[in-house]
PDB file of C-alpha atoms in Angstrom:
ATOM      1  CA  UNK A 137     -14.738  -8.376  13.201  1.00 79.00           C
ATOM      2  CA  UNK A 138     -11.995  -6.002  13.852  1.00 91.00           C
ATOM      3  CA  UNK A 139     -13.456  -3.844  16.601  1.00 92.00           C
ATOM      4  CA  UNK A 140     -10.988  -2.777  19.071  1.00 92.00           C
ATOM      5  CA  UNK A 141      -8.015  -3.622  16.736  1.00 96.00           C
ATOM      6  CA  UNK A 142      -5.538  -0.931  15.625  1.00 98.00           C
ATOM      7  CA  UNK A 143      -4.275  -0.611  11.967  1.00 98.00           C
ATOM      8  CA  UNK A 144      -1.541   1.592  10.582  1.00 98.00           C
ATOM      9  CA  UNK A 145      -1.855   2.236   6.819  1.00 98.00           C
ATOM     10  CA  UNK A 146       0.729   4.120   5.128  1.00 98.00           C
ATOM     11  CA  UNK A 147      -0.018   6.285   2.129  1.00 96.00           C
ATOM     12  CA  UNK A 148      -3.618   6.308   3.237  1.00 96.00           C
ATOM     13  CA  UNK A 149      -4.750   9.946   2.431  1.00 94.00           C
ATOM     14  CA  UNK A 150      -5.478   9.091  -1.223  1.00 91.00           C
ATOM     15  CA  UNK A 151      -5.927   6.133  -3.517  1.00 92.00           C
ATOM     16  CA  UNK A 152      -5.633   2.520  -2.553  1.00 96.00           C
ATOM     17  CA  UNK A 153      -4.606   3.332   1.037  1.00 97.00           C
ATOM     18  CA  UNK A 154      -7.442   5.694   1.570  1.00 95.00           C
ATOM     19  CA  UNK A 155      -9.920   2.986   0.452  1.00 96.00           C
ATOM     20  CA  UNK A 156      -8.318   0.391   2.815  1.00 98.00           C
ATOM     21  CA  UNK A 157      -8.355   2.807   5.869  1.00 97.00           C
ATOM     22  CA  UNK A 158     -12.118   3.409   5.160  1.00 95.00           C
ATOM     23  CA  UNK A 159     -12.996  -0.144   5.026  1.00 96.00           C
ATOM     24  CA  UNK A 160     -10.988  -0.877   8.209  1.00 96.00           C
ATOM     25  CA  UNK A 161     -12.705   2.012  10.018  1.00 95.00           C
ATOM     26  CA  UNK A 162     -16.104   0.748   8.970  1.00 94.00           C
ATOM     27  CA  UNK A 163     -15.107  -2.651  10.468  1.00 93.00           C
ATOM     28  CA  UNK A 164     -14.451  -0.951  13.759  1.00 93.00           C
ATOM     29  CA  UNK A 165     -10.792  -0.739  13.623  1.00 95.00           C
ATOM     30  CA  UNK A 166      -8.783   2.351  14.911  1.00 96.00           C
ATOM     31  CA  UNK A 167      -6.896   3.652  12.067  1.00 97.00           C
ATOM     32  CA  UNK A 168      -3.503   5.386  11.841  1.00 98.00           C
ATOM     33  CA  UNK A 169      -3.203   7.632   8.741  1.00 97.00           C
ATOM     34  CA  UNK A 170      -0.055   8.472   6.964  1.00 97.00           C
ATOM     35  CA  UNK A 171       0.482  10.479   3.914  1.00 94.00           C
ATOM     36  CA  UNK A 172       0.802  14.022   2.246  1.00 87.00           C
ATOM     37  CA  UNK A 173      -2.362  15.980   1.789  1.00 82.00           C
ATOM     38  CA  UNK A 174      -3.505  19.579   2.426  1.00 84.00           C
ATOM     39  CA  UNK A 175      -4.806  20.192   5.954  1.00 89.00           C
ATOM     40  CA  UNK A 176      -8.354  20.832   4.824  1.00 92.00           C
ATOM     41  CA  UNK A 177      -8.558  17.512   2.843  1.00 91.00           C
ATOM     42  CA  UNK A 178      -6.965  15.692   5.804  1.00 93.00           C
ATOM     43  CA  UNK A 179      -9.577  17.135   8.304  1.00 93.00           C
ATOM     44  CA  UNK A 180     -12.386  16.091   5.973  1.00 94.00           C
ATOM     45  CA  UNK A 181     -10.995  12.525   5.717  1.00 94.00           C
ATOM     46  CA  UNK A 182     -10.630  12.283   9.463  1.00 94.00           C
ATOM     47  CA  UNK A 183     -14.209  13.609  10.053  1.00 92.00           C
ATOM     48  CA  UNK A 184     -15.470  10.978   7.541  1.00 92.00           C
ATOM     49  CA  UNK A 185     -13.673   8.155   9.079  1.00 93.00           C
ATOM     50  CA  UNK A 186     -14.794   8.981  12.494  1.00 90.00           C
ATOM     51  CA  UNK A 187     -18.466   9.129  11.258  1.00 88.00           C
ATOM     52  CA  UNK A 188     -18.097   5.696   9.793  1.00 80.00           C
ATOM     53  CA  UNK A 189     -17.671   4.082  13.235  1.00 82.00           C
ATOM     54  CA  UNK A 190     -16.796   4.719  16.921  1.00 84.00           C
ATOM     55  CA  UNK A 191     -13.116   3.709  16.105  1.00 87.00           C
ATOM     56  CA  UNK A 192     -10.311   6.367  16.657  1.00 95.00           C
ATOM     57  CA  UNK A 193      -8.386   8.044  13.980  1.00 96.00           C
ATOM     58  CA  UNK A 194      -4.779   9.380  14.222  1.00 96.00           C
ATOM     59  CA  UNK A 195      -2.761  11.024  11.570  1.00 96.00           C
ATOM     60  CA  UNK A 196       1.038  10.721  11.467  1.00 97.00           C
ATOM     61  CA  UNK A 197       3.147  12.831   8.981  1.00 95.00           C
ATOM     62  CA  UNK A 198       6.073  10.386   8.887  1.00 97.00           C
ATOM     63  CA  UNK A 199       8.358  10.770   5.900  1.00 97.00           C
ATOM     64  CA  UNK A 200       8.618   7.102   4.996  1.00 98.00           C
ATOM     65  CA  UNK A 201      11.940   7.714   3.110  1.00 97.00           C
ATOM     66  CA  UNK A 202      13.588   8.181   6.488  1.00 98.00           C
ATOM     67  CA  UNK A 203      13.951   5.158   8.905  1.00 98.00           C
ATOM     68  CA  UNK A 204      13.667   7.089  12.013  1.00 98.00           C
ATOM     69  CA  UNK A 205      10.324   8.431  10.904  1.00 98.00           C
ATOM     70  CA  UNK A 206       9.119   4.957  10.050  1.00 98.00           C
ATOM     71  CA  UNK A 207      10.105   3.792  13.562  1.00 98.00           C
ATOM     72  CA  UNK A 208       8.193   6.816  15.136  1.00 98.00           C
ATOM     73  CA  UNK A 209       5.009   6.009  13.091  1.00 98.00           C
ATOM     74  CA  UNK A 210       4.785   2.622  14.743  1.00 98.00           C
ATOM     75  CA  UNK A 211       5.848   3.572  18.150  1.00 98.00           C
ATOM     76  CA  UNK A 212       3.505   6.754  18.255  1.00 98.00           C
ATOM     77  CA  UNK A 213       0.530   4.415  17.143  1.00 98.00           C
ATOM     78  CA  UNK A 214       1.416   1.880  19.960  1.00 98.00           C
ATOM     79  CA  UNK A 215       1.577   4.548  22.486  1.00 98.00           C
ATOM     80  CA  UNK A 216      -1.707   6.285  21.357  1.00 98.00           C
ATOM     81  CA  UNK A 217      -3.968   3.238  20.942  1.00 97.00           C
ATOM     82  CA  UNK A 218      -2.019   0.760  23.131  1.00 97.00           C
ATOM     83  CA  UNK A 219      -1.516  -1.854  20.241  1.00 97.00           C
ATOM     84  CA  UNK A 220      -0.473  -2.284  16.776  1.00 98.00           C
ATOM     85  CA  UNK A 221      -2.521  -5.221  15.433  1.00 98.00           C
ATOM     86  CA  UNK A 222      -2.554  -4.650  11.570  1.00 98.00           C
ATOM     87  CA  UNK A 223       0.192  -2.967   9.421  1.00 98.00           C
ATOM     88  CA  UNK A 224      -0.729  -2.096   5.787  1.00 98.00           C
ATOM     89  CA  UNK A 225       2.483  -1.087   3.885  1.00 98.00           C
ATOM     90  CA  UNK A 226       0.796   0.688   1.109  1.00 98.00           C
ATOM     91  CA  UNK A 227       2.826   3.814   0.344  1.00 97.00           C
ATOM     92  CA  UNK A 228       4.373   3.976  -3.053  1.00 95.00           C
ATOM     93  CA  UNK A 229       5.989   6.496  -5.417  1.00 94.00           C
ATOM     94  CA  UNK A 230       6.920   6.028  -9.055  1.00 92.00           C
ATOM     95  CA  UNK A 231       9.440   7.406 -11.746  1.00 93.00           C
ATOM     96  CA  UNK A 232       9.606   6.262 -15.310  1.00 92.00           C
ATOM     97  CA  UNK A 233      12.709   6.402 -17.520  1.00 96.00           C
ATOM     98  CA  UNK A 234      14.983   4.185 -19.371  1.00 97.00           C
ATOM     99  CA  UNK A 235      17.701   2.750 -17.240  1.00 98.00           C
ATOM    100  CA  UNK A 236      20.642   4.881 -18.729  1.00 98.00           C
ATOM    101  CA  UNK A 237      18.457   8.053 -18.013  1.00 98.00           C
ATOM    102  CA  UNK A 238      17.198   6.863 -14.525  1.00 98.00           C
ATOM    103  CA  UNK A 239      18.354   9.259 -11.982  1.00 98.00           C
ATOM    104  CA  UNK A 240      20.108   7.779  -9.158  1.00 98.00           C
ATOM    105  CA  UNK A 241      18.354   9.960  -6.573  1.00 98.00           C
ATOM    106  CA  UNK A 242      14.886   8.853  -8.012  1.00 98.00           C
ATOM    107  CA  UNK A 243      16.166   5.119  -7.650  1.00 98.00           C
ATOM    108  CA  UNK A 244      17.144   5.718  -4.180  1.00 98.00           C
ATOM    109  CA  UNK A 245      13.921   7.476  -3.020  1.00 98.00           C
ATOM    110  CA  UNK A 246      11.777   4.799  -4.685  1.00 98.00           C
ATOM    111  CA  UNK A 247      13.533   2.064  -2.935  1.00 98.00           C
ATOM    112  CA  UNK A 248      13.453   3.774   0.457  1.00 98.00           C
ATOM    113  CA  UNK A 249       9.629   4.528   0.200  1.00 98.00           C
ATOM    114  CA  UNK A 250       8.357   1.367  -1.648  1.00 98.00           C
ATOM    115  CA  UNK A 251      10.658  -1.277   0.021  1.00 98.00           C
ATOM    116  CA  UNK A 252      12.894  -0.096   2.888  1.00 98.00           C
ATOM    117  CA  UNK A 253      10.088   1.667   4.695  1.00 98.00           C
ATOM    118  CA  UNK A 254       8.267  -1.805   4.871  1.00 98.00           C
ATOM    119  CA  UNK A 255      11.274  -3.330   6.447  1.00 98.00           C
ATOM    120  CA  UNK A 256      11.528  -0.621   8.983  1.00 98.00           C
ATOM    121  CA  UNK A 257       7.770  -0.573   9.956  1.00 98.00           C
ATOM    122  CA  UNK A 258       7.686  -4.239  10.233  1.00 98.00           C
ATOM    123  CA  UNK A 259      10.846  -4.617  12.468  1.00 98.00           C
ATOM    124  CA  UNK A 260       9.175  -2.218  15.020  1.00 98.00           C
ATOM    125  CA  UNK A 261       5.726  -3.522  14.802  1.00 98.00           C
ATOM    126  CA  UNK A 262       6.405  -7.203  15.019  1.00 98.00           C
ATOM    127  CA  UNK A 263       7.456  -7.161  18.592  1.00 98.00           C
ATOM    128  CA  UNK A 264       4.150  -5.439  19.541  1.00 98.00           C
ATOM    129  CA  UNK A 265       2.058  -8.075  17.664  1.00 98.00           C
ATOM    130  CA  UNK A 266       4.161 -11.003  19.331  1.00 98.00           C
ATOM    131  CA  UNK A 267       3.394  -9.450  22.801  1.00 96.00           C
ATOM    132  CA  UNK A 268      -0.375  -9.720  22.199  1.00 95.00           C
ATOM    133  CA  UNK A 269      -0.178 -12.974  20.166  1.00 97.00           C
ATOM    134  CA  UNK A 270      -1.896 -11.777  17.015  1.00 98.00           C
ATOM    135  CA  UNK A 271      -1.031  -9.584  14.090  1.00 98.00           C
ATOM    136  CA  UNK A 272      -1.652  -9.169  10.334  1.00 98.00           C
ATOM    137  CA  UNK A 273       0.988  -7.584   8.034  1.00 98.00           C
ATOM    138  CA  UNK A 274      -0.200  -6.895   4.519  1.00 98.00           C
ATOM    139  CA  UNK A 275       2.223  -5.359   1.950  1.00 98.00           C
ATOM    140  CA  UNK A 276       0.667  -3.638  -1.124  1.00 98.00           C
ATOM    141  CA  UNK A 277       3.018  -4.649  -3.782  1.00 98.00           C
ATOM    142  CA  UNK A 278       1.866  -4.741  -7.423  1.00 97.00           C
ATOM    143  CA  UNK A 279       1.743  -6.997 -10.487  1.00 98.00           C
ATOM    144  CA  UNK A 280       5.227  -5.414 -10.885  1.00 98.00           C
ATOM    145  CA  UNK A 281       6.269  -7.516  -7.874  1.00 98.00           C
ATOM    146  CA  UNK A 282       5.678 -10.584 -10.074  1.00 98.00           C
ATOM    147  CA  UNK A 283       6.434  -9.391 -13.728  1.00 98.00           C
ATOM    148  CA  UNK A 284       8.317  -6.571 -15.064  1.00 97.00           C
ATOM    149  CA  UNK A 285       7.713  -3.526 -17.623  1.00 96.00           C
ATOM    150  CA  UNK A 286      10.087  -1.446 -19.353  1.00 96.00           C
ATOM    151  CA  UNK A 287      11.252   2.059 -17.895  1.00 96.00           C
ATOM    152  CA  UNK A 288      10.223   1.141 -14.295  1.00 96.00           C
ATOM    153  CA  UNK A 289      13.587  -0.150 -12.990  1.00 98.00           C
ATOM    154  CA  UNK A 290      13.324   1.108  -9.600  1.00 98.00           C
ATOM    155  CA  UNK A 291       9.620   0.360  -9.098  1.00 98.00           C
ATOM    156  CA  UNK A 292       9.808  -3.256 -10.427  1.00 98.00           C
ATOM    157  CA  UNK A 293      13.011  -3.847  -8.310  1.00 98.00           C
ATOM    158  CA  UNK A 294      11.256  -2.483  -5.009  1.00 98.00           C
ATOM    159  CA  UNK A 295       7.998  -4.513  -5.712  1.00 98.00           C
ATOM    160  CA  UNK A 296       9.855  -7.648  -6.330  1.00 98.00           C
ATOM    161  CA  UNK A 297      11.955  -7.015  -3.190  1.00 98.00           C
ATOM    162  CA  UNK A 298       8.663  -6.308  -1.084  1.00 98.00           C
ATOM    163  CA  UNK A 299       7.218  -9.779  -2.309  1.00 98.00           C
ATOM    164  CA  UNK A 300      10.558 -11.382  -1.143  1.00 98.00           C
ATOM    165  CA  UNK A 301      10.351  -9.637   2.238  1.00 98.00           C
ATOM    166  CA  UNK A 302       6.833 -10.801   2.581  1.00 98.00           C
ATOM    167  CA  UNK A 303       7.913 -14.392   2.234  1.00 98.00           C
ATOM    168  CA  UNK A 304      10.820 -14.140   4.721  1.00 98.00           C
ATOM    169  CA  UNK A 305       8.523 -12.422   7.331  1.00 98.00           C
ATOM    170  CA  UNK A 306       5.911 -15.189   6.768  1.00 98.00           C
ATOM    171  CA  UNK A 307       8.376 -17.819   7.514  1.00 98.00           C
ATOM    172  CA  UNK A 308       9.633 -16.081  10.563  1.00 98.00           C
ATOM    173  CA  UNK A 309       6.247 -15.952  12.148  1.00 98.00           C
ATOM    174  CA  UNK A 310       4.826 -19.164  10.768  1.00 97.00           C
ATOM    175  CA  UNK A 311       4.284 -20.818  14.188  1.00 97.00           C
ATOM    176  CA  UNK A 312       2.626 -17.698  15.653  1.00 96.00           C
ATOM    177  CA  UNK A 313      -0.871 -16.105  15.166  1.00 97.00           C
ATOM    178  CA  UNK A 314       0.791 -13.562  12.901  1.00 98.00           C
ATOM    179  CA  UNK A 315       0.617 -13.537   9.064  1.00 98.00           C
ATOM    180  CA  UNK A 316       2.289 -11.600   6.357  1.00 98.00           C
ATOM    181  CA  UNK A 317       0.889 -11.553   2.833  1.00 98.00           C
ATOM    182  CA  UNK A 318       1.312  -9.212  -0.339  1.00 98.00           C
ATOM    183  CA  UNK A 319      -1.542  -7.923  -2.488  1.00 98.00           C
ATOM    184  CA  UNK A 320      -0.454  -7.365  -6.089  1.00 98.00           C
ATOM    185  CA  UNK A 321      -2.841  -4.951  -7.838  1.00 98.00           C
ATOM    186  CA  UNK A 322      -2.884  -4.419 -11.597  1.00 97.00           C
ATOM    187  CA  UNK A 323      -3.890  -1.085 -12.895  1.00 94.00           C
ATOM    188  CA  UNK A 324      -5.904   0.944 -10.399  1.00 94.00           C
ATOM    189  CA  UNK A 325      -7.191   4.328 -11.294  1.00 87.00           C
ATOM    190  CA  UNK A 326      -5.117   6.240  -8.685  1.00 82.00           C
ATOM    191  CA  UNK A 327      -3.414   9.624  -8.831  1.00 76.00           C
ATOM    192  CA  UNK A 328      -0.158   7.674  -9.885  1.00 74.00           C
ATOM    193  CA  UNK A 329      -2.012   6.000 -12.803  1.00 83.00           C
ATOM    194  CA  UNK A 330      -3.818   9.229 -13.777  1.00 83.00           C
ATOM    195  CA  UNK A 331      -0.530  10.938 -14.023  1.00 80.00           C
ATOM    196  CA  UNK A 332       0.512   8.301 -16.675  1.00 78.00           C
ATOM    197  CA  UNK A 333      -2.595   8.787 -18.557  1.00 86.00           C
ATOM    198  CA  UNK A 334      -2.182  12.565 -18.739  1.00 85.00           C
ATOM    199  CA  UNK A 335       1.328  11.856 -20.023  1.00 82.00           C
ATOM    200  CA  UNK A 336       0.007   9.734 -22.725  1.00 81.00           C
ATOM    201  CA  UNK A 337      -2.628  12.426 -23.674  1.00 86.00           C
ATOM    202  CA  UNK A 338       0.104  14.928 -23.785  1.00 83.00           C
ATOM    203  CA  UNK A 339       2.710  12.855 -25.801  1.00 82.00           C
ATOM    204  CA  UNK A 340       0.266  10.847 -28.061  1.00 76.00           C
ATOM    205  CA  UNK A 341      -2.258  13.308 -29.155  1.00 70.00           C
ATOM    206  CA  UNK A 342      -5.138  11.083 -27.862  1.00 84.00           C
ATOM    207  CA  UNK A 343      -8.059  11.945 -25.587  1.00 85.00           C
ATOM    208  CA  UNK A 344      -8.345  10.652 -21.994  1.00 87.00           C
ATOM    209  CA  UNK A 345     -10.657   7.867 -22.747  1.00 87.00           C
ATOM    210  CA  UNK A 346      -8.520   6.462 -25.466  1.00 87.00           C
ATOM    211  CA  UNK A 347      -5.534   6.760 -23.463  1.00 85.00           C
ATOM    212  CA  UNK A 348      -7.330   4.579 -20.710  1.00 87.00           C
ATOM    213  CA  UNK A 349      -8.360   1.975 -23.202  1.00 88.00           C
ATOM    214  CA  UNK A 350      -4.800   1.800 -24.705  1.00 85.00           C
ATOM    215  CA  UNK A 351      -3.244   1.382 -21.232  1.00 84.00           C
ATOM    216  CA  UNK A 352      -5.641  -1.485 -20.213  1.00 91.00           C
ATOM    217  CA  UNK A 353      -5.328  -3.115 -23.620  1.00 90.00           C
ATOM    218  CA  UNK A 354      -1.543  -3.500 -23.191  1.00 87.00           C
ATOM    219  CA  UNK A 355      -1.615  -5.384 -19.914  1.00 94.00           C
ATOM    220  CA  UNK A 356      -5.085  -6.099 -18.332  1.00 94.00           C
ATOM    221  CA  UNK A 357      -7.230  -8.529 -20.199  1.00 95.00           C
ATOM    222  CA  UNK A 358     -10.385  -7.641 -18.298  1.00 96.00           C
ATOM    223  CA  UNK A 359     -10.295  -4.098 -19.952  1.00 94.00           C
ATOM    224  CA  UNK A 360     -11.295  -2.654 -16.569  1.00 94.00           C
ATOM    225  CA  UNK A 361      -9.345  -0.971 -13.716  1.00 94.00           C
ATOM    226  CA  UNK A 362      -9.159  -2.841 -10.408  1.00 96.00           C
ATOM    227  CA  UNK A 363     -11.002  -0.821  -7.842  1.00 96.00           C
ATOM    228  CA  UNK A 364      -9.744   0.414  -4.413  1.00 96.00           C
ATOM    229  CA  UNK A 365     -12.920  -1.220  -2.980  1.00 97.00           C
ATOM    230  CA  UNK A 366     -11.827  -4.637  -4.305  1.00 98.00           C
ATOM    231  CA  UNK A 367      -8.431  -4.287  -2.802  1.00 98.00           C
ATOM    232  CA  UNK A 368      -9.881  -3.201   0.462  1.00 98.00           C
ATOM    233  CA  UNK A 369     -12.184  -6.112   0.563  1.00 98.00           C
ATOM    234  CA  UNK A 370      -9.229  -8.394   0.018  1.00 98.00           C
ATOM    235  CA  UNK A 371      -7.336  -6.652   2.791  1.00 98.00           C
ATOM    236  CA  UNK A 372     -10.261  -7.266   5.209  1.00 98.00           C
ATOM    237  CA  UNK A 373     -10.299 -10.929   4.284  1.00 98.00           C
ATOM    238  CA  UNK A 374      -6.720 -11.363   5.012  1.00 98.00           C
ATOM    239  CA  UNK A 375      -7.164  -9.670   8.481  1.00 98.00           C
ATOM    240  CA  UNK A 376      -9.844 -12.248   9.371  1.00 95.00           C
ATOM    241  CA  UNK A 377      -9.638 -15.593  11.146  1.00 95.00           C
ATOM    242  CA  UNK A 378     -10.805 -17.502   7.997  1.00 96.00           C
ATOM    243  CA  UNK A 379      -7.583 -16.496   6.290  1.00 97.00           C
ATOM    244  CA  UNK A 380      -5.267 -17.548   9.045  1.00 97.00           C
ATOM    245  CA  UNK A 381      -3.556 -20.294   7.040  1.00 98.00           C
ATOM    246  CA  UNK A 382      -2.861 -17.906   4.146  1.00 98.00           C
ATOM    247  CA  UNK A 383       0.663 -16.909   4.935  1.00 98.00           C
ATOM    248  CA  UNK A 384       3.579 -15.754   2.549  1.00 98.00           C
ATOM    249  CA  UNK A 385       1.224 -15.347  -0.454  1.00 98.00           C
ATOM    250  CA  UNK A 386       1.607 -12.804  -3.205  1.00 98.00           C
ATOM    251  CA  UNK A 387      -2.027 -12.414  -4.267  1.00 98.00           C
ATOM    252  CA  UNK A 388      -2.745 -10.889  -7.908  1.00 98.00           C
ATOM    253  CA  UNK A 389      -5.815  -8.896  -8.176  1.00 98.00           C
ATOM    254  CA  UNK A 390      -5.231  -7.794 -11.741  1.00 97.00           C
ATOM    255  CA  UNK A 391      -7.944  -8.598 -14.131  1.00 97.00           C
ATOM    256  CA  UNK A 392      -5.893 -11.478 -15.652  1.00 97.00           C
ATOM    257  CA  UNK A 393      -2.520  -9.554 -16.290  1.00 97.00           C
ATOM    258  CA  UNK A 394      -0.236 -12.234 -14.751  1.00 97.00           C
ATOM    259  CA  UNK A 395      -2.216 -15.163 -16.331  1.00 96.00           C
ATOM    260  CA  UNK A 396      -0.877 -14.181 -19.599  1.00 93.00           C
TER     261      UNK A 396
END
């Protein structure tokens, strides 16, 4: 379906982004990877993606907290592959603390990576999409773009902002063959969540399985983690022509979290 298209996926060397990049490559899409990983792990990922299809793979080490790096990521992808058709803003970082203990530098960095980076990549990519008359922008937000949790001031603020940005972009491209949507996952067993689980194990004198069960019980009625494969499948659907009328949506994939 996407053969010959080019997709940028930020934060795609692990977790949700990696799963999305793999799904796009299998569908024939050229993929631009971005993220922090060891050279050997990155080499293996690129080899794996190239083995999935004949599509091209490019890695770009942009620091998404820097506006100029965000611009270079998009421009270099356009120059290398000749188009930027799909932009998946997935990269995200987290810090947990009560507001009065929340370090300002953590606040600034989380907003830069989780929100401002999407603004910068979109503003550079959108003219390229308009030139070719087609585009898909998918922002990986979170249930925390729809509801809040304690001790996550910067993350919740950034993700709510990302949902708002998604709606503005969707309105601005509404008469064009371009869409912009947000996917809002609940708990996914990514390195970020694994870190939170280990913290629970350390602080609560529980084993890892009990920590997982307690975390899910608090928020996610399904009692199951959302999988990267499920999020990747939704991303592919939003890239297809059958979803052309879905624009400006914030789509929960959260095991019932936001239904409560």
